[in-house]
Amino acid sequence: MGYYLNSDNVDFQKSLNSIFVDKSDAVRFFNTCINSNDQFICVSRPRRFGKSMMTSLMNAYYSKGCDSKALFDNLNIAKDPSYLEHLNKHHVIWIDIQEEIRLNNNNADTVLSFITEGVIKELEEEFQSTFAQRNIPYALRQLNLQQGLSFIIIIDEWDAVFRDCSHNKKLEKEYIEFLGGLFKGEKSQKKFISLAYITGILPLARYKSQSALNNFKEY
């Protein structure tokens, strides 16, 4: 169990302990998208519409880093035939871009290297591997080639770089390349990614990032 990789279900437990609206029916749809041509999903909605709560629900449901059966057994998704097939059966990488900028002392300029080093360190520890190149797509590709592994990638506040650092064109370019490395490429995207789910406030096209993310279906 790590911070980025296969993290626990504590955040979702907190949601259940407060005012909670059961949106677990959405997982039925996500399950149909795993390893399909619809595996890249973007949800763009204004603030306070539960986007981050859904990322914590997805992590709690899919992550191998926790046992969430007791949390989901009384929710709507438990009635679906696919419920147990995917419950805590996937390697999940979960990143909140806005939170990462804050944790990096609000230094957006180096946030990508901060995220990269954190994720790769956890991958190396979890899977007893070392990677010649220090970038996440390369590491995931190697794990897929060597061990047959695939991952669900969840990115919350994916557009924080564009919203908060619009003056920094160099960072925007680096960030688009970072996303393109993760999500583009016919050979790699179907092998090391089982499902990708990203959330943001405004539509993808707003940030002229279509070349990096034009394979996402936006809701």
CSV table of C-alpha atoms in Angstrom, one decimal:
chain,number,residue,atom,x,y,z
A,1,MET,CA,0.0,0.0,0.0
A,2,GLY,CA,1.4,3.4,-1.0
A,3,TYR,CA,0.5,7.0,-1.3
A,4,TYR,CA,0.1,7.0,-5.1
A,5,LEU,CA,0.1,3.2,-5.8
A,6,ASN,CA,-2.6,1.0,-4.4
A,7,SER,CA,-3.5,3.4,-1.6
A,8,ASP,CA,-6.0,2.7,1.1
A,9,ASN,CA,-9.7,3.4,1.3
A,10,VAL,CA,-9.6,5.9,4.2
A,11,ASP,CA,-10.8,8.9,2.1
A,12,PHE,CA,-13.9,6.9,1.0
A,13,GLN,CA,-14.6,5.8,4.5
A,14,LYS,CA,-14.7,9.4,5.6
A,15,SER,CA,-17.3,10.1,2.8
A,16,LEU,CA,-19.4,7.2,4.1
A,17,ASN,CA,-19.3,8.7,7.6
A,18,SER,CA,-20.7,12.0,6.4
A,19,ILE,CA,-23.6,13.0,4.2
A,20,PHE,CA,-23.3,10.4,1.5
A,21,VAL,CA,-25.3,10.0,-1.8
A,22,ASP,CA,-24.7,6.6,-3.3
A,23,LYS,CA,-23.2,7.1,-6.7
A,24,SER,CA,-21.6,3.6,-6.9
A,25,ASP,CA,-23.9,2.8,-9.9
A,26,ALA,CA,-21.3,4.6,-12.0
A,27,VAL,CA,-18.9,1.8,-11.2
A,28,ARG,CA,-21.1,-0.6,-13.3
A,29,PHE,CA,-20.4,1.6,-16.3
A,30,PHE,CA,-16.6,1.9,-15.5
A,31,ASN,CA,-16.4,-1.9,-15.3
A,32,THR,CA,-17.7,-2.2,-18.9
A,33,CYS,CA,-15.0,0.3,-20.0
A,34,ILE,CA,-12.0,-1.6,-18.6
A,35,ASN,CA,-9.7,-2.9,-21.4
A,36,SER,CA,-12.1,-1.6,-24.1
A,37,ASN,CA,-12.0,1.2,-26.7
A,38,ASP,CA,-13.9,3.3,-24.1
A,39,GLN,CA,-11.2,3.0,-21.4
A,40,PHE,CA,-10.2,6.7,-21.4
A,41,ILE,CA,-12.8,8.8,-19.5
A,42,CYS,CA,-12.8,12.5,-18.6
A,43,VAL,CA,-15.4,14.1,-16.3
A,44,SER,CA,-15.5,17.9,-16.5
A,45,ARG,CA,-17.9,19.6,-14.1
A,46,PRO,CA,-17.8,22.7,-11.9
A,47,ARG,CA,-16.6,22.5,-8.3
A,48,ARG,CA,-18.7,20.9,-5.6
A,49,PHE,CA,-20.3,18.3,-7.9
A,50,GLY,CA,-18.6,15.3,-6.2
A,51,LYS,CA,-15.7,14.7,-8.7
A,52,SER,CA,-13.1,14.1,-6.0
A,53,MET,CA,-15.5,11.9,-4.0
A,54,MET,CA,-15.9,9.7,-7.1
A,55,THR,CA,-12.1,9.3,-7.4
A,56,SER,CA,-11.9,8.2,-3.8
A,57,LEU,CA,-14.8,5.8,-4.4
A,58,MET,CA,-13.1,4.4,-7.5
A,59,ASN,CA,-9.8,4.0,-5.7
A,60,ALA,CA,-11.5,2.2,-2.7
A,61,TYR,CA,-13.3,-0.1,-5.1
A,62,TYR,CA,-10.5,-1.0,-7.5
A,63,SER,CA,-7.3,-0.7,-5.4
A,64,LYS,CA,-5.4,-3.9,-4.4
A,65,GLY,CA,-4.1,-1.8,-1.5
A,66,CYS,CA,-7.2,-2.3,0.6
A,67,ASP,CA,-10.2,-4.6,1.4
A,68,SER,CA,-13.3,-2.6,0.7
A,69,LYS,CA,-16.0,-5.3,0.6
A,70,ALA,CA,-17.6,-4.2,3.9
A,71,LEU,CA,-17.8,-0.6,2.5
A,72,PHE,CA,-19.5,-1.6,-0.7
A,73,ASP,CA,-21.7,-4.6,0.2
A,74,ASN,CA,-24.7,-2.3,1.0
A,75,LEU,CA,-24.2,0.0,-1.9
A,76,ASN,CA,-25.9,-0.2,-5.3
A,77,ILE,CA,-22.9,-1.6,-7.1
A,78,ALA,CA,-23.1,-4.8,-4.9
A,79,LYS,CA,-26.2,-5.8,-6.9
A,80,ASP,CA,-24.3,-5.9,-10.2
A,81,PRO,CA,-22.9,-9.1,-11.6
A,82,SER,CA,-19.5,-7.5,-12.1
A,83,TYR,CA,-19.2,-6.4,-8.5
A,84,LEU,CA,-16.8,-9.0,-7.1
A,85,GLU,CA,-15.0,-9.5,-10.4
A,86,HIS,CA,-13.3,-6.1,-10.0
A,87,LEU,CA,-13.5,-5.4,-6.3
A,88,ASN,CA,-9.9,-4.7,-5.1
A,89,LYS,CA,-8.5,-6.6,-8.1
A,90,HIS,CA,-6.6,-3.8,-9.8
A,91,HIS,CA,-3.3,-1.9,-9.4
A,92,VAL,CA,-4.4,1.7,-9.1
A,93,ILE,CA,-2.3,4.9,-9.4
A,94,TRP,CA,-4.2,7.9,-8.0
A,95,ILE,CA,-2.9,11.4,-8.4
A,96,ASP,CA,-4.4,14.8,-7.3
A,97,ILE,CA,-2.5,17.4,-9.4
A,98,GLN,CA,-3.6,20.3,-7.2
A,99,GLU,CA,-2.7,18.6,-4.0
A,100,GLU,CA,0.7,17.6,-5.5
A,101,ILE,CA,1.5,21.3,-6.3
A,102,ARG,CA,0.6,22.1,-2.7
A,103,LEU,CA,2.8,19.3,-1.3
A,104,ASN,CA,5.6,20.5,-3.5
A,105,ASN,CA,5.7,23.7,-1.6
A,106,ASN,CA,3.4,25.3,-4.1
A,107,ASN,CA,6.2,25.1,-6.7
A,108,ALA,CA,4.4,24.1,-9.9
A,109,ASP,CA,7.6,24.4,-11.9
A,110,THR,CA,9.0,21.1,-10.5
A,111,VAL,CA,5.7,19.3,-9.7
A,112,LEU,CA,6.1,16.9,-12.6
A,113,SER,CA,9.5,15.6,-11.4
A,114,PHE,CA,8.0,15.5,-7.8
A,115,ILE,CA,5.2,13.3,-9.0
A,116,THR,CA,7.4,11.2,-11.2
A,117,GLU,CA,9.9,10.4,-8.5
A,118,GLY,CA,7.2,9.6,-6.0
A,119,VAL,CA,5.4,7.2,-8.3
A,120,ILE,CA,8.5,5.5,-9.6
A,121,LYS,CA,9.9,5.0,-6.1
A,122,GLU,CA,6.6,3.2,-5.1
A,123,LEU,CA,6.6,1.1,-8.3
A,124,GLU,CA,10.2,0.0,-7.7
A,125,GLU,CA,9.5,-0.9,-4.0
A,126,GLU,CA,6.2,-2.7,-4.8
A,127,PHE,CA,7.4,-4.8,-7.8
A,128,GLN,CA,11.1,-5.2,-6.9
A,129,SER,CA,12.2,-3.5,-10.1
A,130,THR,CA,14.6,-0.8,-11.2
A,131,PHE,CA,14.0,1.4,-14.3
A,132,ALA,CA,16.7,2.8,-16.6
A,133,GLN,CA,14.6,5.8,-17.4
A,134,ARG,CA,13.0,7.9,-14.7
A,135,ASN,CA,9.6,8.4,-16.3
A,136,ILE,CA,6.3,6.9,-15.4
A,137,PRO,CA,5.2,5.6,-18.9
A,138,TYR,CA,8.5,3.8,-19.3
A,139,ALA,CA,8.2,2.2,-15.9
A,140,LEU,CA,4.7,1.0,-16.6
A,141,ARG,CA,5.6,-0.3,-20.0
A,142,GLN,CA,8.5,-2.3,-18.4
A,143,LEU,CA,6.3,-3.8,-15.8
A,144,ASN,CA,3.8,-4.8,-18.4
A,145,LEU,CA,6.5,-6.4,-20.6
A,146,GLN,CA,8.2,-8.1,-17.7
A,147,GLN,CA,5.3,-9.0,-15.4
A,148,GLY,CA,2.2,-8.6,-17.5
A,149,LEU,CA,0.9,-5.9,-15.2
A,150,SER,CA,-1.7,-3.2,-16.1
A,151,PHE,CA,-3.0,-0.3,-14.2
A,152,ILE,CA,-6.0,1.9,-13.5
A,153,ILE,CA,-4.9,5.6,-13.5
A,154,ILE,CA,-7.0,8.2,-11.7
A,155,ILE,CA,-6.0,11.8,-12.0
A,156,ASP,CA,-8.1,14.4,-10.0
A,157,GLU,CA,-7.9,18.1,-10.9
A,158,TRP,CA,-5.9,17.2,-14.1
A,159,ASP,CA,-6.3,20.8,-15.3
A,160,ALA,CA,-4.8,22.5,-12.3
A,161,VAL,CA,-1.6,23.3,-14.2
A,162,PHE,CA,-3.6,25.1,-16.9
A,163,ARG,CA,-5.8,26.9,-14.4
A,164,ASP,CA,-3.2,28.0,-11.9
A,165,CYS,CA,-0.1,28.4,-14.1
A,166,SER,CA,-1.4,29.7,-17.3
A,167,HIS,CA,1.5,32.2,-17.5
A,168,ASN,CA,4.0,29.3,-17.6
A,169,LYS,CA,4.0,28.1,-21.2
A,170,LYS,CA,7.1,25.9,-20.6
A,171,LEU,CA,5.3,24.0,-17.8
A,172,GLU,CA,2.2,23.7,-19.9
A,173,LYS,CA,4.2,22.1,-22.7
A,174,GLU,CA,6.0,19.8,-20.3
A,175,TYR,CA,2.6,18.8,-18.8
A,176,ILE,CA,1.0,18.0,-22.1
A,177,GLU,CA,4.0,15.8,-23.0
A,178,PHE,CA,3.7,14.1,-19.5
A,179,LEU,CA,0.0,13.4,-20.2
A,180,GLY,CA,0.7,12.3,-23.8
A,181,GLY,CA,3.3,9.9,-22.6
A,182,LEU,CA,0.8,8.3,-20.3
A,183,PHE,CA,-2.2,8.1,-22.5
A,184,LYS,CA,-1.2,8.2,-26.1
A,185,GLY,CA,0.2,5.5,-28.4
A,186,GLU,CA,-1.7,2.6,-29.8
A,187,LYS,CA,0.7,0.0,-28.6
A,188,SER,CA,1.2,1.1,-25.1
A,189,GLN,CA,-2.2,2.5,-24.1
A,190,LYS,CA,-4.0,-0.9,-24.5
A,191,LYS,CA,-1.3,-2.8,-22.6
A,192,PHE,CA,-0.3,-1.0,-19.4
A,193,ILE,CA,-3.6,1.0,-18.9
A,194,SER,CA,-6.8,-0.9,-18.0
A,195,LEU,CA,-8.8,2.3,-17.4
A,196,ALA,CA,-8.0,6.0,-17.2
A,197,TYR,CA,-10.3,8.4,-15.3
A,198,ILE,CA,-9.5,12.1,-15.1
A,199,THR,CA,-11.5,15.0,-13.7
A,200,GLY,CA,-11.3,18.8,-14.2
A,201,ILE,CA,-13.4,21.9,-14.1
A,202,LEU,CA,-13.5,23.0,-17.7
A,203,PRO,CA,-13.6,21.0,-20.9
A,204,LEU,CA,-10.5,19.4,-22.4
A,205,ALA,CA,-10.6,21.6,-25.5
A,206,ARG,CA,-10.3,24.7,-23.3
A,207,TYR,CA,-6.6,24.1,-22.9
A,208,LYS,CA,-5.7,23.1,-26.5
A,209,SER,CA,-4.5,19.7,-25.2
A,210,GLN,CA,-6.4,17.7,-27.7
A,211,SER,CA,-3.3,16.1,-29.1
A,212,ALA,CA,-2.4,14.6,-25.8
A,213,LEU,CA,-6.0,13.7,-24.7
A,214,ASN,CA,-8.1,13.4,-27.9
A,215,ASN,CA,-8.6,9.7,-27.1
A,216,PHE,CA,-10.6,10.5,-24.0
A,217,LYS,CA,-14.4,10.5,-24.1
A,218,GLU,CA,-15.6,13.5,-22.1
A,219,TYR,CA,-18.7,13.5,-19.9
